[in-house]
């Protein structure tokens, strides 16, 4: 007991435990995927391949350097699915569940650690929150798996056992916004199947909204007037991004013979909607992204960078961040001194966090893009797409992931890890302690712009 306390004592901030937990999961996954049992050929996978795949799974990204179905054995695929589940629920959420089952008690440090992962507003409600997170996640995945399994059996004559395996794997991958698929073309073969595409899209949207929003909607979905700012901003920005992305992809790719051009009207609408949903950091694709126009790549870059909701399975800088930035800009344009959303005033701390997170994200993407441009012969549009996909834990690719040299793979691994943990969370985890300034300096104005 004293030794355990000594180890925990080395971490002075709960987010350090979160970061260490994700790192440990990646390390364990790398070891398991490096064994001969994990590959279809029976030969050990290279350590970079195993590390890249484990990081992509734990960080629920979906980028791959090998064909998932062809390279990994059934054991390897199960390891990937488990890593996705662990990454989606969060290391500290799982640790809290195990602690409750074993001791029925939670230490203050464990409460704070899990609170940092789940973004809970109060540590006193942590037990009930964690139970809801786990039960809701498993229930959503079970429903998704059931629908997919039924479709694989009735529509594609898959044996029940294999259909269930496919259904469970892709349900876990979809709800956790991972994007791993067990077909070489991802989901392109199902581009015209609304049962598959809409089911996967629904799981991605639900998983990407964020648990606080989902729980609030469950409690008071009939009373929008009682919704919190988090729920209102999340739903509003989500609707705008989904509708806007669908319309843009329809307009841009309508006559492209290698994407939407080969489909009929309803098929184009379905494929455009599915393509607009996936940059929420899911990583599935029903169209060949390598044949999309560069203008569509740019729109996808923006959607991947934004990502999904806070405290959900999606990555990116979060749609709430973008929503807050929009209100900040609107306030400045109107010349007001306080940022108000509806009948509530936005705290200055939230404004600073939104700006800081965006600036850090842009800086990381710009720096990483420059490094990959130096390391690879690929153009700016493809490299930027790959970098934003890794940072936003989206998992979409124009097909250059496998051709990137090992140093570039290591860079993408770091981006996926930082994108999952979050730049601010990672920064606070590395800090030895929080510093509070005990004095105020004289104020001096400065010209901006």
Short mmCIF file of C-alpha atoms in Angstrom, two decimals:
data_model
loop_
_atom_site.label_atom_id
_atom_site.label_comp_id
_atom_site.label_asym_id
_atom_site.label_seq_id
_atom_site.Cartn_x
_atom_site.Cartn_y
_atom_site.Cartn_z
CA UNK A 1 0.00 0.00 0.00
CA UNK A 2 2.78 2.41 0.87
CA UNK A 3 4.53 1.61 -2.39
CA UNK A 4 1.34 2.28 -4.38
CA UNK A 5 0.90 5.60 -2.62
CA UNK A 6 4.50 6.45 -3.41
CA UNK A 7 3.96 5.80 -7.09
CA UNK A 8 0.75 7.87 -7.17
CA UNK A 9 2.51 10.59 -5.26
CA UNK A 10 4.85 11.15 -8.16
CA UNK A 11 1.92 12.50 -10.19
CA UNK A 12 0.96 15.91 -8.90
CA UNK A 13 -1.90 16.48 -11.32
CA UNK A 14 -4.72 14.07 -12.29
CA UNK A 15 -4.06 14.60 -15.99
CA UNK A 16 -0.60 13.10 -15.49
CA UNK A 17 -2.29 9.86 -14.50
CA UNK A 18 -4.53 10.05 -17.59
CA UNK A 19 -1.54 10.59 -19.88
CA UNK A 20 0.41 7.78 -18.23
CA UNK A 21 -2.61 5.47 -18.48
CA UNK A 22 -2.98 6.02 -22.21
CA UNK A 23 0.75 5.55 -22.66
CA UNK A 24 0.65 2.27 -20.77
CA UNK A 25 -2.25 1.06 -22.93
CA UNK A 26 -0.31 1.91 -26.09
CA UNK A 27 2.75 0.08 -24.77
CA UNK A 28 0.76 -3.02 -23.84
CA UNK A 29 -0.99 -3.00 -27.22
CA UNK A 30 2.36 -2.69 -29.00
CA UNK A 31 3.71 -5.72 -27.16
CA UNK A 32 0.64 -7.82 -27.97
CA UNK A 33 0.60 -6.82 -31.64
CA UNK A 34 4.33 -7.57 -31.92
CA UNK A 35 3.78 -11.26 -31.16
CA UNK A 36 3.52 -13.86 -33.98
CA UNK A 37 0.03 -14.73 -32.72
CA UNK A 38 -1.23 -11.30 -33.78
CA UNK A 39 -0.37 -11.56 -37.49
CA UNK A 40 -2.02 -13.65 -40.19
CA UNK A 41 1.37 -14.79 -41.51
CA UNK A 42 2.59 -15.94 -38.11
CA UNK A 43 5.63 -13.68 -38.35
CA UNK A 44 6.15 -10.92 -35.76
CA UNK A 45 5.10 -7.47 -36.94
CA UNK A 46 7.71 -4.73 -37.01
CA UNK A 47 7.78 -2.62 -33.89
CA UNK A 48 6.87 0.56 -35.76
CA UNK A 49 3.88 -1.19 -37.36
CA UNK A 50 2.76 -2.53 -33.99
CA UNK A 51 3.33 0.81 -32.24
CA UNK A 52 1.53 2.76 -34.98
CA UNK A 53 -1.46 0.41 -34.94
CA UNK A 54 -1.67 0.31 -31.14
CA UNK A 55 -1.50 4.10 -30.90
CA UNK A 56 -4.10 4.50 -33.64
CA UNK A 57 -6.42 2.08 -31.82
CA UNK A 58 -6.01 3.49 -28.30
CA UNK A 59 -6.29 7.03 -29.62
CA UNK A 60 -9.36 5.92 -31.65
CA UNK A 61 -7.87 7.32 -34.84
CA UNK A 62 -8.04 4.65 -37.54
CA UNK A 63 -4.90 5.45 -39.53
CA UNK A 64 -3.15 2.24 -40.58
CA UNK A 65 0.12 1.35 -42.26
CA UNK A 66 -1.08 -2.17 -43.18
CA UNK A 67 -4.36 -3.72 -44.30
CA UNK A 68 -6.12 -4.54 -41.03
CA UNK A 69 -8.00 -7.60 -42.33
CA UNK A 70 -5.10 -9.06 -44.34
CA UNK A 71 -2.19 -8.35 -41.99
CA UNK A 72 -3.64 -9.14 -38.55
CA UNK A 73 -5.00 -12.46 -37.34
CA UNK A 74 -8.26 -12.87 -35.44
CA UNK A 75 -6.29 -12.43 -32.22
CA UNK A 76 -4.73 -9.22 -33.56
CA UNK A 77 -8.13 -7.88 -34.60
CA UNK A 78 -9.55 -8.63 -31.16
CA UNK A 79 -6.59 -6.81 -29.56
CA UNK A 80 -7.29 -3.81 -31.80
CA UNK A 81 -10.99 -3.84 -30.87
CA UNK A 82 -10.16 -4.00 -27.15
CA UNK A 83 -7.68 -1.14 -27.50
CA UNK A 84 -10.35 0.91 -29.28
CA UNK A 85 -12.79 0.22 -26.46
CA UNK A 86 -10.22 1.15 -23.83
CA UNK A 87 -9.32 4.35 -25.64
CA UNK A 88 -12.96 5.28 -26.17
CA UNK A 89 -14.09 4.84 -22.61
CA UNK A 90 -10.90 6.28 -21.20
CA UNK A 91 -8.23 4.68 -19.09
CA UNK A 92 -9.35 6.44 -15.94
CA UNK A 93 -13.01 5.53 -16.47
CA UNK A 94 -12.10 1.85 -16.68
CA UNK A 95 -9.75 2.16 -13.71
CA UNK A 96 -12.55 3.73 -11.68
CA UNK A 97 -14.92 0.88 -12.58
CA UNK A 98 -12.36 -1.73 -11.55
CA UNK A 99 -11.69 0.12 -8.30
CA UNK A 100 -15.42 0.23 -7.52
CA UNK A 101 -15.82 -3.48 -8.22
CA UNK A 102 -12.87 -4.46 -6.04
CA UNK A 103 -13.01 -2.11 -3.07
CA UNK A 104 -16.38 -0.31 -3.41
CA UNK A 105 -14.51 2.82 -2.37
CA UNK A 106 -12.72 5.59 -4.23
CA UNK A 107 -9.77 7.58 -3.00
CA UNK A 108 -9.80 11.31 -3.63
CA UNK A 109 -6.90 10.94 -6.06
CA UNK A 110 -8.76 8.29 -8.05
CA UNK A 111 -11.85 10.50 -8.15
CA UNK A 112 -9.87 13.48 -9.44
CA UNK A 113 -8.07 11.33 -12.04
CA UNK A 114 -11.31 9.94 -13.43
CA UNK A 115 -12.87 13.40 -13.31
CA UNK A 116 -10.05 14.73 -15.50
CA UNK A 117 -10.74 12.02 -18.08
CA UNK A 118 -14.56 12.18 -18.14
CA UNK A 119 -14.75 15.98 -17.81
CA UNK A 120 -17.16 15.51 -14.91
CA UNK A 121 -18.36 18.75 -13.35
CA UNK A 122 -18.39 17.31 -9.82
CA UNK A 123 -16.23 14.58 -8.35
CA UNK A 124 -19.00 13.68 -5.88
CA UNK A 125 -21.15 12.32 -8.73
CA UNK A 126 -18.33 10.30 -10.26
CA UNK A 127 -19.55 6.82 -9.38
CA UNK A 128 -22.93 7.33 -10.98
CA UNK A 129 -21.38 9.08 -13.97
CA UNK A 130 -18.89 6.31 -14.70
CA UNK A 131 -21.63 3.67 -14.47
CA UNK A 132 -23.75 5.64 -16.93
CA UNK A 133 -20.82 6.10 -19.34
CA UNK A 134 -20.04 2.39 -19.41
CA UNK A 135 -23.65 1.21 -19.65
CA UNK A 136 -24.59 3.73 -22.32
CA UNK A 137 -21.49 2.90 -24.39
CA UNK A 138 -22.09 -0.84 -24.24
CA UNK A 139 -25.80 -0.44 -24.96
CA UNK A 140 -25.13 1.78 -27.99
CA UNK A 141 -22.54 -0.64 -29.32
CA UNK A 142 -24.90 -3.59 -28.77
CA UNK A 143 -27.70 -1.93 -30.75
CA UNK A 144 -25.31 -0.98 -33.56
CA UNK A 145 -23.84 -4.48 -33.63
CA UNK A 146 -27.30 -6.07 -33.79
CA UNK A 147 -28.38 -3.96 -36.77
CA UNK A 148 -25.11 -4.55 -38.64
CA UNK A 149 -25.17 -8.29 -37.91
CA UNK A 150 -28.73 -8.61 -39.20
CA UNK A 151 -27.83 -6.74 -42.36
CA UNK A 152 -24.72 -8.84 -43.01
CA UNK A 153 -26.78 -12.01 -42.63
CA UNK A 154 -29.80 -10.98 -44.70
CA UNK A 155 -28.17 -8.74 -47.27
CA UNK A 156 -24.77 -10.34 -47.82
CA UNK A 157 -25.34 -13.99 -46.88
CA UNK A 158 -22.69 -13.95 -44.19
CA UNK A 159 -22.72 -16.86 -41.72
CA UNK A 160 -24.28 -15.82 -38.43
CA UNK A 161 -21.06 -16.24 -36.46
CA UNK A 162 -18.93 -14.21 -38.89
CA UNK A 163 -21.68 -11.61 -39.30
CA UNK A 164 -21.80 -11.15 -35.53
CA UNK A 165 -18.01 -10.80 -35.43
CA UNK A 166 -18.12 -8.15 -38.16
CA UNK A 167 -21.05 -6.42 -36.45
CA UNK A 168 -19.40 -6.21 -33.04
CA UNK A 169 -16.02 -5.08 -34.39
CA UNK A 170 -17.46 -2.29 -36.52
CA UNK A 171 -19.94 -1.25 -33.82
CA UNK A 172 -17.07 -0.75 -31.38
CA UNK A 173 -15.04 1.03 -34.06
CA UNK A 174 -17.96 3.29 -35.05
CA UNK A 175 -19.25 4.32 -31.62
CA UNK A 176 -15.71 5.06 -30.43
CA UNK A 177 -15.02 7.06 -33.61
CA UNK A 178 -12.06 4.84 -34.53
CA UNK A 179 -12.71 4.02 -38.19
CA UNK A 180 -10.97 0.63 -38.33
CA UNK A 181 -12.64 -1.63 -40.91
CA UNK A 182 -12.12 -5.27 -41.85
CA UNK A 183 -12.26 -4.74 -45.61
CA UNK A 184 -9.40 -3.50 -47.82
CA UNK A 185 -11.59 -0.71 -49.25
CA UNK A 186 -12.97 0.27 -45.83
CA UNK A 187 -16.73 0.73 -46.45
CA UNK A 188 -16.62 1.68 -50.15
CA UNK A 189 -18.41 -1.56 -51.12
CA UNK A 190 -21.37 -0.41 -49.00
CA UNK A 191 -21.62 3.09 -50.50
CA UNK A 192 -25.20 2.53 -51.65
CA UNK A 193 -26.40 0.57 -48.62
CA UNK A 194 -28.35 2.87 -46.26
CA UNK A 195 -28.62 0.15 -43.58
CA UNK A 196 -24.86 -0.04 -43.22
CA UNK A 197 -23.99 3.61 -43.85
CA UNK A 198 -26.72 5.21 -41.75
CA UNK A 199 -26.21 2.79 -38.86
CA UNK A 200 -22.47 3.47 -38.78
CA UNK A 201 -23.07 7.22 -39.19
CA UNK A 202 -25.59 7.25 -36.33
CA UNK A 203 -23.14 5.45 -34.02
CA UNK A 204 -20.41 7.92 -34.96
CA UNK A 205 -22.62 10.95 -34.30
CA UNK A 206 -23.88 9.64 -30.96
CA UNK A 207 -20.39 8.70 -29.78
CA UNK A 208 -19.02 12.04 -30.91
CA UNK A 209 -21.57 14.26 -29.18
CA UNK A 210 -20.02 13.73 -25.76
CA UNK A 211 -21.41 11.99 -22.70
CA UNK A 212 -22.48 15.17 -20.83
CA UNK A 213 -24.63 16.21 -23.80
CA UNK A 214 -26.11 12.74 -24.23
CA UNK A 215 -27.01 12.45 -20.56
CA UNK A 216 -28.63 15.89 -20.53
CA UNK A 217 -30.65 15.08 -23.63
CA UNK A 218 -31.79 11.85 -22.00
CA UNK A 219 -32.99 13.76 -18.94
CA UNK A 220 -34.67 16.73 -20.61
CA UNK A 221 -34.91 16.19 -24.36
CA UNK A 222 -38.47 17.55 -24.30
CA UNK A 223 -37.43 20.80 -22.59
CA UNK A 224 -34.81 22.58 -24.73
CA UNK A 225 -35.20 25.71 -22.61
CA UNK A 226 -33.46 23.88 -19.77
CA UNK A 227 -30.47 22.77 -21.84
CA UNK A 228 -27.07 23.98 -20.73
CA UNK A 229 -24.78 26.08 -22.89
CA UNK A 230 -22.68 22.99 -23.58
CA UNK A 231 -25.64 21.10 -25.03
CA UNK A 232 -26.97 24.05 -27.04
CA UNK A 233 -23.62 24.93 -28.59
CA UNK A 234 -22.76 21.29 -29.29
CA UNK A 235 -26.03 20.52 -31.03
CA UNK A 236 -26.10 23.78 -32.99
CA UNK A 237 -22.56 23.52 -34.30
CA UNK A 238 -22.99 19.81 -35.04
CA UNK A 239 -26.08 20.50 -37.13
CA UNK A 240 -24.34 23.29 -39.03
CA UNK A 241 -21.27 21.18 -39.77
CA UNK A 242 -23.24 18.12 -40.87
CA UNK A 243 -25.63 20.08 -43.09
CA UNK A 244 -22.91 22.34 -44.45
CA UNK A 245 -20.50 19.48 -45.09
CA UNK A 246 -23.15 17.45 -46.90
CA UNK A 247 -24.09 20.35 -49.18
CA UNK A 248 -20.46 21.22 -49.93
CA UNK A 249 -19.54 17.63 -50.81
CA UNK A 250 -22.63 17.35 -52.99
CA UNK A 251 -21.78 20.53 -54.86
CA UNK A 252 -18.07 19.77 -55.21
CA UNK A 253 -18.13 16.05 -56.04
CA UNK A 254 -21.48 15.84 -57.87
CA UNK A 255 -19.95 15.28 -61.32
CA UNK A 256 -16.69 13.63 -60.23
CA UNK A 257 -16.82 10.26 -62.07
CA UNK A 258 -14.59 8.62 -59.44
CA UNK A 259 -16.70 9.59 -56.43
CA UNK A 260 -20.32 10.84 -56.50
CA UNK A 261 -20.58 10.96 -60.29
CA UNK A 262 -21.11 7.20 -60.52
CA UNK A 263 -24.13 7.21 -58.17
CA UNK A 264 -27.80 8.10 -58.63
CA UNK A 265 -29.49 10.98 -56.79
CA UNK A 266 -30.34 9.21 -53.51
CA UNK A 267 -26.96 7.46 -53.58
CA UNK A 268 -25.17 10.79 -53.94
CA UNK A 269 -27.05 12.25 -50.99
CA UNK A 270 -26.29 9.20 -48.83
CA UNK A 271 -22.59 9.20 -49.75
CA UNK A 272 -22.25 12.96 -49.26
CA UNK A 273 -23.89 12.77 -45.82
CA UNK A 274 -21.70 9.82 -44.81
CA UNK A 275 -18.61 11.69 -46.01
CA UNK A 276 -19.65 14.76 -43.98
CA UNK A 277 -20.14 12.68 -40.82
CA UNK A 278 -16.81 10.84 -40.89
CA UNK A 279 -14.47 13.86 -40.46
CA UNK A 280 -15.98 14.13 -36.97
CA UNK A 281 -12.97 11.83 -36.39
CA UNK A 282 -14.51 8.48 -37.29
CA UNK A 283 -12.20 7.43 -40.14
CA UNK A 284 -14.63 5.34 -42.22
CA UNK A 285 -15.06 6.18 -45.88
CA UNK A 286 -17.59 5.03 -48.49
CA UNK A 287 -15.88 7.01 -51.26
CA UNK A 288 -12.29 6.74 -52.47
CA UNK A 289 -10.76 9.82 -50.82
CA UNK A 290 -7.70 9.63 -53.06
CA UNK A 291 -9.91 10.53 -56.05
CA UNK A 292 -11.69 13.46 -54.42
CA UNK A 293 -10.94 16.99 -55.60
CA UNK A 294 -8.40 19.02 -53.58
CA UNK A 295 -11.18 21.44 -52.64
CA UNK A 296 -13.00 18.57 -50.93
CA UNK A 297 -9.79 17.65 -49.14
CA UNK A 298 -9.58 21.19 -47.77
CA UNK A 299 -13.15 21.05 -46.45
CA UNK A 300 -12.39 17.66 -44.89
CA UNK A 301 -9.27 19.15 -43.27
CA UNK A 302 -11.38 21.82 -41.60
CA UNK A 303 -13.98 19.33 -40.40
CA UNK A 304 -11.31 16.96 -39.03
CA UNK A 305 -9.57 19.79 -37.22
CA UNK A 306 -12.83 20.78 -35.52
CA UNK A 307 -13.76 17.21 -34.57
CA UNK A 308 -16.65 16.33 -32.26
CA UNK A 309 -18.09 17.13 -28.86
CA UNK A 310 -16.30 17.51 -25.56
CA UNK A 311 -15.94 14.45 -23.29
CA UNK A 312 -16.93 12.16 -26.15
CA UNK A 313 -15.02 9.67 -28.26
CA UNK A 314 -14.21 12.17 -31.01
CA UNK A 315 -11.01 14.18 -31.33
CA UNK A 316 -10.13 17.56 -32.81
CA UNK A 317 -10.23 20.88 -30.98
CA UNK A 318 -13.95 20.16 -30.36
CA UNK A 319 -17.03 21.80 -31.78
CA UNK A 320 -17.62 23.65 -28.52
CA UNK A 321 -14.27 25.39 -29.00
CA UNK A 322 -15.30 26.55 -32.46
CA UNK A 323 -18.67 27.67 -31.15
CA UNK A 324 -17.07 29.70 -28.36
CA UNK A 325 -14.61 31.28 -30.80
CA UNK A 326 -17.49 32.31 -33.05
CA UNK A 327 -19.21 34.05 -30.14
CA UNK A 328 -15.93 35.72 -29.13
CA UNK A 329 -15.46 37.10 -32.66
CA UNK A 330 -19.09 38.22 -32.79
CA UNK A 331 -18.68 40.02 -29.48
CA UNK A 332 -15.58 41.85 -30.71
CA UNK A 333 -17.32 42.85 -33.94
CA UNK A 334 -20.18 44.33 -31.91
CA UNK A 335 -17.77 46.18 -29.64
CA UNK A 336 -19.05 44.57 -26.45
CA UNK A 337 -16.83 43.82 -23.47
CA UNK A 338 -18.49 40.59 -22.31
CA UNK A 339 -19.12 37.41 -24.29
CA UNK A 340 -22.75 36.41 -23.86
CA UNK A 341 -24.44 33.28 -25.21
CA UNK A 342 -28.20 33.47 -24.87
CA UNK A 343 -28.89 34.54 -21.29
CA UNK A 344 -25.51 33.43 -19.94
CA UNK A 345 -22.11 35.15 -19.77
CA UNK A 346 -19.10 33.11 -20.88
CA UNK A 347 -16.30 32.97 -18.27
CA UNK A 348 -12.95 34.43 -19.28
CA UNK A 349 -11.23 31.15 -18.40
CA UNK A 350 -13.30 29.34 -21.05
CA UNK A 351 -12.39 32.00 -23.61
CA UNK A 352 -8.67 31.64 -22.87
CA UNK A 353 -8.91 27.86 -23.08
CA UNK A 354 -10.67 28.00 -26.47
CA UNK A 355 -8.09 30.40 -27.91
CA UNK A 356 -5.14 28.48 -26.42
CA UNK A 357 -6.38 25.12 -27.68
CA UNK A 358 -6.91 26.47 -31.19
CA UNK A 359 -3.53 28.19 -31.36
CA UNK A 360 -1.74 25.09 -30.06
CA UNK A 361 -3.58 22.92 -32.56
CA UNK A 362 -2.75 25.19 -35.50
CA UNK A 363 0.88 25.34 -34.40
CA UNK A 364 1.21 21.56 -34.11
CA UNK A 365 -0.42 21.00 -37.49
CA UNK A 366 1.75 23.62 -39.21
CA UNK A 367 4.99 22.31 -37.69
CA UNK A 368 4.16 18.66 -38.41
CA UNK A 369 3.13 19.47 -41.98
CA UNK A 370 6.47 21.14 -42.60
CA UNK A 371 8.37 18.13 -41.21
CA UNK A 372 6.42 15.65 -43.34
CA UNK A 373 6.91 17.79 -46.45
CA UNK A 374 10.65 17.52 -45.85
CA UNK A 375 10.50 13.77 -45.22
CA UNK A 376 8.18 12.75 -48.07
CA UNK A 377 7.79 13.51 -51.79
CA UNK A 378 4.05 14.12 -51.44
CA UNK A 379 2.39 17.48 -52.08
CA UNK A 380 1.07 19.92 -49.52
CA UNK A 381 -2.59 18.95 -49.90
CA UNK A 382 -2.01 15.25 -49.19
CA UNK A 383 0.48 15.86 -46.38
CA UNK A 384 -1.77 18.42 -44.68
CA UNK A 385 -4.67 15.97 -44.94
CA UNK A 386 -2.61 13.25 -43.23
CA UNK A 387 -1.39 15.55 -40.46
CA UNK A 388 -4.82 16.97 -39.64
CA UNK A 389 -6.26 13.46 -39.69
CA UNK A 390 -3.68 12.30 -37.13
CA UNK A 391 -4.04 15.36 -34.89
CA UNK A 392 -7.83 15.22 -35.03
CA UNK A 393 -7.76 11.42 -34.51
CA UNK A 394 -9.91 11.14 -37.63
CA UNK A 395 -8.16 8.28 -39.41
CA UNK A 396 -9.04 9.41 -42.94
CA UNK A 397 -6.28 9.25 -45.52
CA UNK A 398 -5.69 9.90 -49.21
CA UNK A 399 -3.65 6.69 -49.33
CA UNK A 400 -0.13 7.86 -48.43
CA UNK A 401 0.11 6.53 -44.86
CA UNK A 402 1.98 3.34 -45.75
CA UNK A 403 4.46 5.18 -48.02
CA UNK A 404 5.59 7.61 -45.32
CA UNK A 405 9.07 6.75 -43.97
CA UNK A 406 9.54 5.54 -40.36
CA UNK A 407 10.46 9.00 -38.98
CA UNK A 408 7.20 10.29 -40.43
CA UNK A 409 5.29 7.43 -38.81
CA UNK A 410 6.81 8.34 -35.45
CA UNK A 411 5.66 11.92 -35.97
CA UNK A 412 2.13 10.76 -36.77
CA UNK A 413 2.18 8.55 -33.66
CA UNK A 414 3.04 11.56 -31.52
CA UNK A 415 0.30 13.60 -33.20
CA UNK A 416 -2.31 10.91 -32.58
CA UNK A 417 -1.33 10.68 -28.92
CA UNK A 418 -1.38 14.43 -28.40
CA UNK A 419 -4.64 14.71 -30.34
CA UNK A 420 -6.33 12.13 -28.11
CA UNK A 421 -5.04 13.45 -24.80
CA UNK A 422 -5.46 17.08 -25.82
CA UNK A 423 -2.75 19.77 -26.01
CA UNK A 424 -3.87 21.50 -22.83
CA UNK A 425 -4.27 18.23 -20.92
CA UNK A 426 -0.85 17.05 -22.03
CA UNK A 427 0.72 20.37 -21.11
CA UNK A 428 -0.80 20.36 -17.65
CA UNK A 429 0.25 16.75 -17.17
CA UNK A 430 3.86 17.68 -17.86
CA UNK A 431 3.77 20.59 -15.43
CA UNK A 432 5.07 19.76 -11.97
CA UNK A 433 2.52 21.93 -10.27
CA UNK A 434 0.01 24.67 -10.91
CA UNK A 435 1.42 28.12 -10.33
CA UNK A 436 -0.73 30.98 -9.11
CA UNK A 437 0.57 34.52 -9.50
CA UNK A 438 0.27 36.36 -6.18
CA UNK A 439 0.44 39.82 -7.68
CA UNK A 440 -0.82 41.83 -10.66
CA UNK A 441 1.38 43.82 -13.04
CA UNK A 442 0.50 47.30 -14.36
CA UNK A 443 -1.71 47.20 -17.45
CA UNK A 444 -0.51 48.54 -20.81
CA UNK A 445 -2.42 48.52 -24.07
CA UNK A 446 -1.08 47.23 -27.39
CA UNK A 447 -2.15 47.58 -31.03
CA UNK A 448 -3.68 44.36 -32.37
CA UNK A 449 -3.94 43.77 -36.12
#
